GROMACS .gro file of C-alpha atoms in nm:
model
  352
    1MET     CA    1  -0.540   7.910  -4.196
    2LYS     CA    2  -0.667   7.609  -4.003
    3ILE     CA    3  -0.675   7.251  -4.131
    4ALA     CA    4  -0.923   6.986  -4.016
    5ILE     CA    5  -0.798   6.628  -4.052
    6HIS     CA    6  -1.007   6.313  -4.024
    7HIS     CA    7  -0.765   6.075  -3.854
    8ARG     CA    8  -0.753   5.701  -3.922
    9GLU     CA    9  -0.462   5.479  -3.823
   10GLY     CA   10  -0.273   5.355  -4.126
   11SER     CA   11  -0.397   5.635  -4.352
   12PHE     CA   12  -0.231   5.949  -4.485
   13SER     CA   13  -0.363   6.142  -4.186
   14SER     CA   14  -0.067   6.051  -3.961
   15HIS     CA   15   0.170   6.205  -4.216
   16TRP     CA   16  -0.047   6.516  -4.249
   17ILE     CA   17  -0.050   6.560  -3.872
   18ASP     CA   18   0.328   6.525  -3.866
   19TYR     CA   19   0.361   6.782  -4.146
   20CYS     CA   20   0.149   7.036  -3.958
   21GLN     CA   21   0.348   6.984  -3.639
   22ARG     CA   22   0.682   7.019  -3.821
   23ASN     CA   23   0.572   7.338  -3.994
   24GLY     CA   24   0.377   7.507  -3.716
   25ILE     CA   25   0.043   7.488  -3.901
   26ASP     CA   26  -0.277   7.520  -3.701
   27PHE     CA   27  -0.486   7.202  -3.726
   28LYS     CA   28  -0.739   6.995  -3.541
   29LEU     CA   29  -0.856   6.635  -3.558
   30VAL     CA   30  -1.219   6.568  -3.646
   31ASN     CA   31  -1.437   6.263  -3.694
   32ALA     CA   32  -1.624   6.280  -4.024
   33TYR     CA   33  -1.895   6.053  -3.881
   34ASP     CA   34  -1.988   6.280  -3.591
   35ASN     CA   35  -2.339   6.415  -3.613
   36ASP     CA   36  -2.211   6.770  -3.566
   37ILE     CA   37  -1.923   6.744  -3.816
   38VAL     CA   38  -2.045   7.047  -4.012
   39SER     CA   39  -2.029   7.273  -3.706
   40GLN     CA   40  -1.690   7.124  -3.615
   41LEU     CA   41  -1.555   7.244  -3.950
   42ALA     CA   42  -1.701   7.595  -3.920
   43ASP     CA   43  -1.373   7.748  -3.797
   44CYS     CA   44  -1.156   7.565  -4.055
   45ASN     CA   45  -1.040   7.658  -4.404
   46ILE     CA   46  -0.929   7.313  -4.520
   47PHE     CA   47  -1.072   6.964  -4.462
   48MET     CA   48  -0.861   6.657  -4.540
   49TRP     CA   49  -0.988   6.298  -4.538
   50HIS     CA   50  -0.806   5.998  -4.685
   51HIS     CA   51  -1.119   5.791  -4.737
   52HIS     CA   52  -1.074   5.428  -4.837
   53GLN     CA   53  -1.250   5.198  -5.083
   54SER     CA   54  -1.269   4.903  -4.843
   55ILE     CA   55  -1.440   5.097  -4.562
   56TYR     CA   56  -1.810   5.078  -4.634
   57LYS     CA   57  -1.915   5.386  -4.439
   58ASP     CA   58  -1.643   5.589  -4.615
   59GLN     CA   59  -1.806   5.501  -4.945
   60LEU     CA   60  -2.148   5.598  -4.810
   61LEU     CA   61  -2.047   5.937  -4.675
   62ALA     CA   62  -1.727   6.074  -4.826
   63ASN     CA   63  -1.842   6.230  -5.152
   64HIS     CA   64  -2.157   6.377  -4.995
   65LEU     CA   65  -1.969   6.540  -4.708
   66LEU     CA   66  -1.681   6.663  -4.924
   67LEU     CA   67  -1.920   6.828  -5.171
   68SER     CA   68  -2.114   6.988  -4.885
   69MET     CA   69  -1.794   7.129  -4.734
   70GLN     CA   70  -1.690   7.267  -5.071
   71GLY     CA   71  -2.028   7.439  -5.077
   72MET     CA   72  -1.940   7.600  -4.742
   73GLY     CA   73  -1.626   7.742  -4.903
   74LEU     CA   74  -1.371   7.499  -4.763
   75ILE     CA   75  -1.083   7.360  -4.965
   76THR     CA   76  -1.111   6.982  -4.936
   77TYR     CA   77  -0.881   6.693  -5.009
   78PRO     CA   78  -0.989   6.515  -5.202
   79ASN     CA   79  -1.226   6.754  -5.369
   80LEU     CA   80  -1.523   6.609  -5.551
   81ASN     CA   81  -1.354   6.645  -5.889
   82THR     CA   82  -1.075   6.422  -5.759
   83SER     CA   83  -1.274   6.144  -5.592
   84TRP     CA   84  -1.632   6.114  -5.717
   85HIS     CA   85  -1.528   5.825  -5.945
   86PHE     CA   86  -1.306   5.651  -5.688
   87ASP     CA   87  -1.327   5.269  -5.697
   88ASP     CA   88  -1.587   5.284  -5.973
   89LYS     CA   89  -1.450   5.168  -6.308
   90LEU     CA   90  -1.779   5.247  -6.480
   91ALA     CA   91  -1.755   5.612  -6.377
   92GLN     CA   92  -1.387   5.624  -6.472
   93HIS     CA   93  -1.461   5.488  -6.819
   94TYR     CA   94  -1.712   5.760  -6.902
   95LEU     CA   95  -1.497   6.032  -6.745
   96LEU     CA   96  -1.186   5.932  -6.942
   97ASN     CA   97  -1.391   5.904  -7.260
   98SER     CA   98  -1.530   6.252  -7.207
   99ILE     CA   99  -1.181   6.407  -7.220
  100GLY     CA  100  -1.062   6.191  -7.510
  101ALA     CA  101  -0.800   6.014  -7.300
  102PRO     CA  102  -0.631   5.706  -7.451
  103ILE     CA  103  -0.798   5.409  -7.282
  104VAL     CA  104  -0.796   5.032  -7.317
  105PRO     CA  105  -1.095   4.941  -7.541
  106THR     CA  106  -1.381   4.875  -7.301
  107TYR     CA  107  -1.725   4.714  -7.342
  108ILE     CA  108  -2.000   4.787  -7.090
  109PHE     CA  109  -2.353   4.648  -7.101
  110PHE     CA  110  -2.658   4.710  -6.885
  111ASN     CA  111  -2.876   4.469  -7.084
  112LYS     CA  112  -2.823   4.093  -7.075
  113GLN     CA  113  -2.926   4.019  -7.432
  114ASP     CA  114  -2.700   4.291  -7.574
  115ALA     CA  115  -2.411   4.148  -7.375
  116ILE     CA  116  -2.480   3.791  -7.490
  117GLU     CA  117  -2.494   3.896  -7.855
  118TRP     CA  118  -2.164   4.081  -7.817
  119ALA     CA  119  -2.000   3.778  -7.649
  120GLU     CA  120  -2.110   3.556  -7.939
  121GLN     CA  121  -1.939   3.780  -8.195
  122THR     CA  122  -1.632   3.930  -8.027
  123THR     CA  123  -1.279   3.790  -8.007
  124PHE     CA  124  -1.112   3.649  -7.697
  125PRO     CA  125  -0.945   3.660  -7.452
  126LYS     CA  126  -1.103   3.955  -7.274
  127VAL     CA  127  -1.053   4.090  -6.922
  128PHE     CA  128  -1.363   4.091  -6.701
  129LYS     CA  129  -1.386   4.335  -6.409
  130LEU     CA  130  -1.632   4.436  -6.144
  131LYS     CA  131  -1.658   4.811  -6.108
  132ASN     CA  132  -1.495   4.803  -5.764
  133GLY     CA  133  -1.187   4.634  -5.624
  134SER     CA  134  -0.815   4.709  -5.590
  135SER     CA  135  -0.488   4.512  -5.614
  136SER     CA  136  -0.636   4.304  -5.898
  137ALA     CA  137  -0.934   4.186  -5.690
  138ASN     CA  138  -1.245   4.111  -5.898
  139VAL     CA  139  -1.043   4.090  -6.221
  140MET     CA  140  -1.029   3.774  -6.433
  141LEU     CA  141  -0.921   3.661  -6.778
  142VAL     CA  142  -1.209   3.533  -6.993
  143LYS     CA  143  -1.081   3.290  -7.256
  144ASN     CA  144  -1.388   3.215  -7.465
  145SER     CA  145  -1.749   3.304  -7.542
  146LYS     CA  146  -1.899   3.036  -7.317
  147GLN     CA  147  -1.709   3.164  -7.015
  148ALA     CA  148  -1.816   3.520  -7.095
  149GLN     CA  149  -2.181   3.417  -7.129
  150ARG     CA  150  -2.171   3.239  -6.792
  151LEU     CA  151  -2.045   3.558  -6.628
  152ILE     CA  152  -2.308   3.765  -6.807
  153SER     CA  153  -2.590   3.533  -6.696
  154LYS     CA  154  -2.462   3.543  -6.340
  155ALA     CA  155  -2.431   3.922  -6.340
  156PHE     CA  156  -2.790   3.963  -6.457
  157ASN     CA  157  -2.929   3.695  -6.225
  158LYS     CA  158  -2.788   3.627  -5.877
  159GLY     CA  159  -2.501   3.871  -5.908
  160ILE     CA  160  -2.126   3.821  -5.870
  161PRO     CA  161  -1.968   3.816  -5.520
  162THR     CA  162  -1.717   4.091  -5.445
  163PHE     CA  163  -1.535   3.864  -5.197
  164ARG     CA  164  -1.433   3.503  -5.257
  165TYR     CA  165  -1.229   3.328  -4.989
  166LYS     CA  166  -1.074   3.093  -5.245
  167ASP     CA  167  -0.923   3.385  -5.438
  168ARG     CA  168  -0.809   3.563  -5.122
  169ILE     CA  169  -0.638   3.255  -4.981
  170LYS     CA  170  -0.459   3.192  -5.310
  171GLU     CA  171  -0.327   3.549  -5.312
  172ARG     CA  172  -0.236   3.543  -4.941
  173TYR     CA  173  -0.040   3.219  -4.997
  174ARG     CA  174   0.151   3.383  -5.282
  175LEU     CA  175   0.241   3.674  -5.056
  176TYR     CA  176   0.347   3.433  -4.782
  177LYS     CA  177   0.583   3.252  -5.021
  178ILE     CA  178   0.761   3.576  -5.111
  179GLY     CA  179   0.782   3.689  -4.749
  180LYS     CA  180   0.524   3.967  -4.760
  181VAL     CA  181   0.291   3.819  -4.497
  182SER     CA  182   0.345   3.584  -4.203
  183LEU     CA  183   0.230   3.224  -4.169
  184ARG     CA  184   0.004   3.337  -3.886
  185ASN     CA  185  -0.158   3.589  -4.119
  186LEU     CA  186  -0.218   3.320  -4.383
  187LEU     CA  187  -0.356   3.067  -4.135
  188GLY     CA  188  -0.585   3.330  -3.986
  189LEU     CA  189  -0.750   3.380  -4.324
  190VAL     CA  190  -0.783   3.001  -4.373
  191ARG     CA  191  -0.942   2.968  -4.030
  192ARG     CA  192  -1.195   3.242  -4.106
  193ALA     CA  193  -1.283   3.067  -4.431
  194LEU     CA  194  -1.330   2.729  -4.262
  195PHE     CA  195  -1.557   2.874  -3.995
  196ARG     CA  196  -1.734   3.100  -4.244
  197VAL     CA  197  -1.647   3.416  -4.054
  198CYS     CA  198  -1.782   3.732  -4.216
  199PRO     CA  199  -1.491   3.885  -4.412
  200GLY     CA  200  -1.564   4.236  -4.288
  201GLU     CA  201  -1.815   4.518  -4.283
  202TYR     CA  202  -1.759   4.624  -4.644
  203PHE     CA  203  -1.822   4.277  -4.786
  204LYS     CA  204  -2.105   4.213  -4.540
  205PHE     CA  205  -2.300   4.512  -4.667
  206HIS     CA  206  -2.171   4.509  -5.026
  207ASP     CA  207  -2.200   4.141  -5.106
  208LYS     CA  208  -2.259   4.124  -5.482
  209GLU     CA  209  -2.246   4.327  -5.802
  210CYS     CA  210  -2.527   4.286  -6.054
  211GLY     CA  211  -2.710   4.455  -6.340
  212TYR     CA  212  -2.406   4.527  -6.559
  213VAL     CA  213  -2.097   4.367  -6.712
  214TYR     CA  214  -1.760   4.529  -6.784
  215PHE     CA  215  -1.500   4.385  -7.022
  216GLN     CA  216  -1.174   4.519  -7.160
  217ASP     CA  217  -0.948   4.404  -7.441
  218PHE     CA  218  -0.658   4.190  -7.320
  219MET     CA  219  -0.330   4.371  -7.378
  220SER     CA  220  -0.088   4.080  -7.402
  221SER     CA  221   0.233   4.233  -7.544
  222LYS     CA  222   0.411   4.291  -7.208
  223ASN     CA  223   0.437   4.124  -6.867
  224PHE     CA  224   0.393   4.447  -6.671
  225ASP     CA  225   0.197   4.767  -6.641
  226ILE     CA  226   0.312   5.120  -6.562
  227ARG     CA  227   0.164   5.322  -6.277
  228VAL     CA  228   0.214   5.698  -6.288
  229LEU     CA  229   0.115   5.905  -5.985
  230VAL     CA  230   0.058   6.276  -6.052
  231ILE     CA  231   0.034   6.524  -5.766
  232GLY     CA  232   0.026   6.884  -5.879
  233ASN     CA  233   0.328   6.950  -6.097
  234LYS     CA  234   0.510   6.631  -5.997
  235ALA     CA  235   0.490   6.270  -6.111
  236ILE     CA  236   0.654   5.945  -6.007
  237ALA     CA  237   0.633   5.624  -6.204
  238LYS     CA  238   0.698   5.256  -6.149
  239LYS     CA  239   0.688   4.938  -6.350
  240ARG     CA  240   0.472   4.669  -6.189
  241ILE     CA  241   0.567   4.317  -6.296
  242ASN     CA  242   0.290   4.061  -6.342
  243ARG     CA  243   0.246   3.790  -6.083
  244PRO     CA  244   0.405   3.455  -6.178
  245ASN     CA  245   0.186   3.272  -6.432
  246ASP     CA  246  -0.071   3.552  -6.413
  247PHE     CA  247  -0.171   3.842  -6.637
  248ARG     CA  248  -0.227   4.081  -6.346
  249ALA     CA  249   0.030   4.323  -6.206
  250SER     CA  250  -0.159   4.536  -5.952
  251GLY     CA  251  -0.094   4.422  -5.595
  252GLY     CA  252   0.184   4.187  -5.705
  253ASN     CA  253   0.452   4.368  -5.499
  254ASN     CA  254   0.716   4.333  -5.770
  255LEU     CA  255   0.801   4.696  -5.841
  256ILE     CA  256   1.075   4.861  -6.045
  257PHE     CA  257   1.140   5.234  -6.003
  258ASP     CA  258   1.450   5.251  -6.224
  259LYS     CA  259   1.406   5.562  -6.439
  260GLU     CA  260   1.576   5.391  -6.735
  261GLN     CA  261   1.303   5.127  -6.740
  262ILE     CA  262   1.017   5.378  -6.751
  263ASP     CA  263   0.904   5.489  -7.095
  264GLU     CA  264   0.856   5.863  -7.050
  265LYS     CA  265   0.561   5.871  -7.288
  266PHE     CA  266   0.356   5.723  -7.003
  267VAL     CA  267   0.452   6.015  -6.781
  268GLN     CA  268   0.370   6.262  -7.058
  269ALA     CA  269   0.033   6.096  -7.115
  270ALA     CA  270  -0.045   6.116  -6.742
  271PHE     CA  271   0.034   6.488  -6.721
  272LEU     CA  272  -0.171   6.553  -7.036
  273ALA     CA  273  -0.474   6.361  -6.909
  274ASN     CA  274  -0.468   6.532  -6.571
  275LYS     CA  275  -0.453   6.871  -6.742
  276SER     CA  276  -0.815   6.797  -6.841
  277LEU     CA  277  -0.916   6.598  -6.531
  278LYS     CA  278  -0.782   6.864  -6.290
  279MET     CA  279  -0.747   6.612  -6.009
  280GLN     CA  280  -0.544   6.708  -5.700
  281SER     CA  281  -0.380   6.366  -5.715
  282VAL     CA  282  -0.430   6.074  -5.950
  283ALA     CA  283  -0.269   5.736  -6.011
  284PHE     CA  284  -0.293   5.617  -6.372
  285ASP     CA  285  -0.253   5.247  -6.455
  286PHE     CA  286  -0.117   5.220  -6.809
  287LEU     CA  287  -0.073   4.931  -7.051
  288TYR     CA  288   0.094   4.923  -7.392
  289GLY     CA  289  -0.151   4.915  -7.682
  290GLU     CA  290  -0.109   4.726  -8.010
  291HIS     CA  291   0.122   4.994  -8.146
  292ASP     CA  292   0.309   5.050  -7.818
  293GLU     CA  293   0.094   5.352  -7.739
  294PRO     CA  294   0.008   5.419  -7.370
  295LEU     CA  295  -0.348   5.319  -7.281
  296ILE     CA  296  -0.515   5.385  -6.946
  297SER     CA  297  -0.685   5.084  -6.787
  298GLU     CA  298  -0.810   5.260  -6.473
  299ILE     CA  299  -0.738   5.544  -6.230
  300SER     CA  300  -0.747   5.613  -5.856
  301TYR     CA  301  -0.728   5.936  -5.659
  302CYS     CA  302  -0.453   5.792  -5.438
  303CYS     CA  303  -0.230   5.491  -5.384
  304GLY     CA  304  -0.015   5.350  -5.105
  305TYR     CA  305   0.239   5.567  -4.923
  306GLU     CA  306   0.483   5.286  -4.849
  307SER     CA  307   0.492   5.155  -5.207
  308ASN     CA  308   0.617   5.491  -5.336
  309LYS     CA  309   0.893   5.571  -5.085
  310ASP     CA  310   1.155   5.393  -5.298
  311ALA     CA  311   1.112   5.621  -5.599
  312PRO     CA  312   1.455   5.771  -5.685
  313GLY     CA  313   1.307   6.095  -5.811
  314TYR     CA  314   1.023   6.259  -5.999
  315TRP     CA  315   0.933   6.438  -6.320
  316THR     CA  316   0.781   6.785  -6.339
  317SER     CA  317   0.525   6.865  -6.608
  318ASP     CA  318   0.796   7.010  -6.832
  319MET     CA  319   0.937   6.653  -6.833
  320GLN     CA  320   1.246   6.748  -6.636
  321TRP     CA  321   1.380   6.475  -6.407
  322HIS     CA  322   1.460   6.561  -6.045
  323LYS     CA  323   1.662   6.315  -5.844
  324CYS     CA  324   1.526   6.283  -5.492
  325SER     CA  325   1.582   6.018  -5.226
  326ASN     CA  326   1.310   6.124  -4.984
  327ILE     CA  327   0.981   6.102  -5.173
  328ASN     CA  328   0.686   6.173  -4.944
  329ILE     CA  329   0.360   6.182  -5.138
  330CYS     CA  330   0.165   6.284  -4.827
  331ASP     CA  331   0.376   6.599  -4.792
  332TRP     CA  332   0.322   6.671  -5.161
  333ILE     CA  333  -0.055   6.639  -5.117
  334ILE     CA  334  -0.086   6.873  -4.819
  335GLU     CA  335   0.147   7.124  -4.985
  336GLU     CA  336  -0.075   7.125  -5.294
  337VAL     CA  337  -0.386   7.175  -5.083
  338ILE     CA  338  -0.227   7.463  -4.890
  339ALA     CA  339  -0.117   7.621  -5.219
  340GLU     CA  340  -0.474   7.588  -5.346
  341TYR     CA  341  -0.603   7.767  -5.035
  342LYS     CA  342  -0.347   8.049  -5.067
  343ALA     CA  343  -0.430   8.097  -5.435
  344LYS     CA  344  -0.797   8.122  -5.345
  345GLU     CA  345  -0.727   8.383  -5.077
  346SER     CA  346  -0.505   8.584  -5.312
  347ALA     CA  347  -0.781   8.586  -5.573
  348LYS     CA  348  -1.020   8.724  -5.310
  349VAL     CA  349  -0.781   9.008  -5.227
  350ILE     CA  350  -0.742   9.097  -5.595
  351ALA     CA  351  -1.118   9.089  -5.645
  352ASP     CA  352  -1.173   9.319  -5.347
   0.00000   0.00000   0.00000
């Protein structure tokens, strides 16, 4: 068995490399963007790439390359089933609907007039989202029909920017006040805004979203959401408290891992949904519905390593709790991928 790892500083790859070194597993580092990447992977059985939503070239290449490598017979992480819908809330909506998963009521329109007519008749507030964005970026509360119609007109005309310095500075200032970023970091963003510095490759090439609108019902009964991360037969969960004077929790950095504050029906719902999704790893963002039922607002194939280290333990799919002080989701991922490879090889032996 030989594992190919696309290495990027700050990604899961450093942890995968460490795992291979600790366990004497044969591996090599590759660059997914090399012209000869296919031949580089010819002597490998597994290809692992923690591709990221904010890296534009990752979004251009990842799914195409991963599917091609699966066609060559490699086990990949993520596989296409796990990541084809990554950072695309439109795709996630249809996927979750197809398996009958419990989701927040969602309204998607690809025609301006249909959207306007809906906005004139529906109730408010509603939550407006662009199909991409993480940590609550590109998410806003729409309080009335006029505001909704302005967004609809913009979406079907000039488009809606995926990056707004005003919003980013506001969020960076909040993080500075709670000690999550330095003053230098905050002032650097302000300086770039004043001098109109391009915010980065992703936003340079992916400037605006247009041609659709995406709304969800506003679930107002609680001041938090629940994120459940499922990897194989294990799940960890955390309560994410809303930002002060804000309806959004994602990216707020106010996390509670206390098992007693996690309603286990969210964990059960996550295991049940992934039984149909068959994703190697998946983070579910849940909200309480009108009758305190768990509703999925969106999903992601992965989430931050650092933000999950403080979990005091995990559930297995039989809903047994296992206390554990050294949660390492990157180890869990590579162990699942290796197990997938071994199961595949065992099936070959049986077939022969």
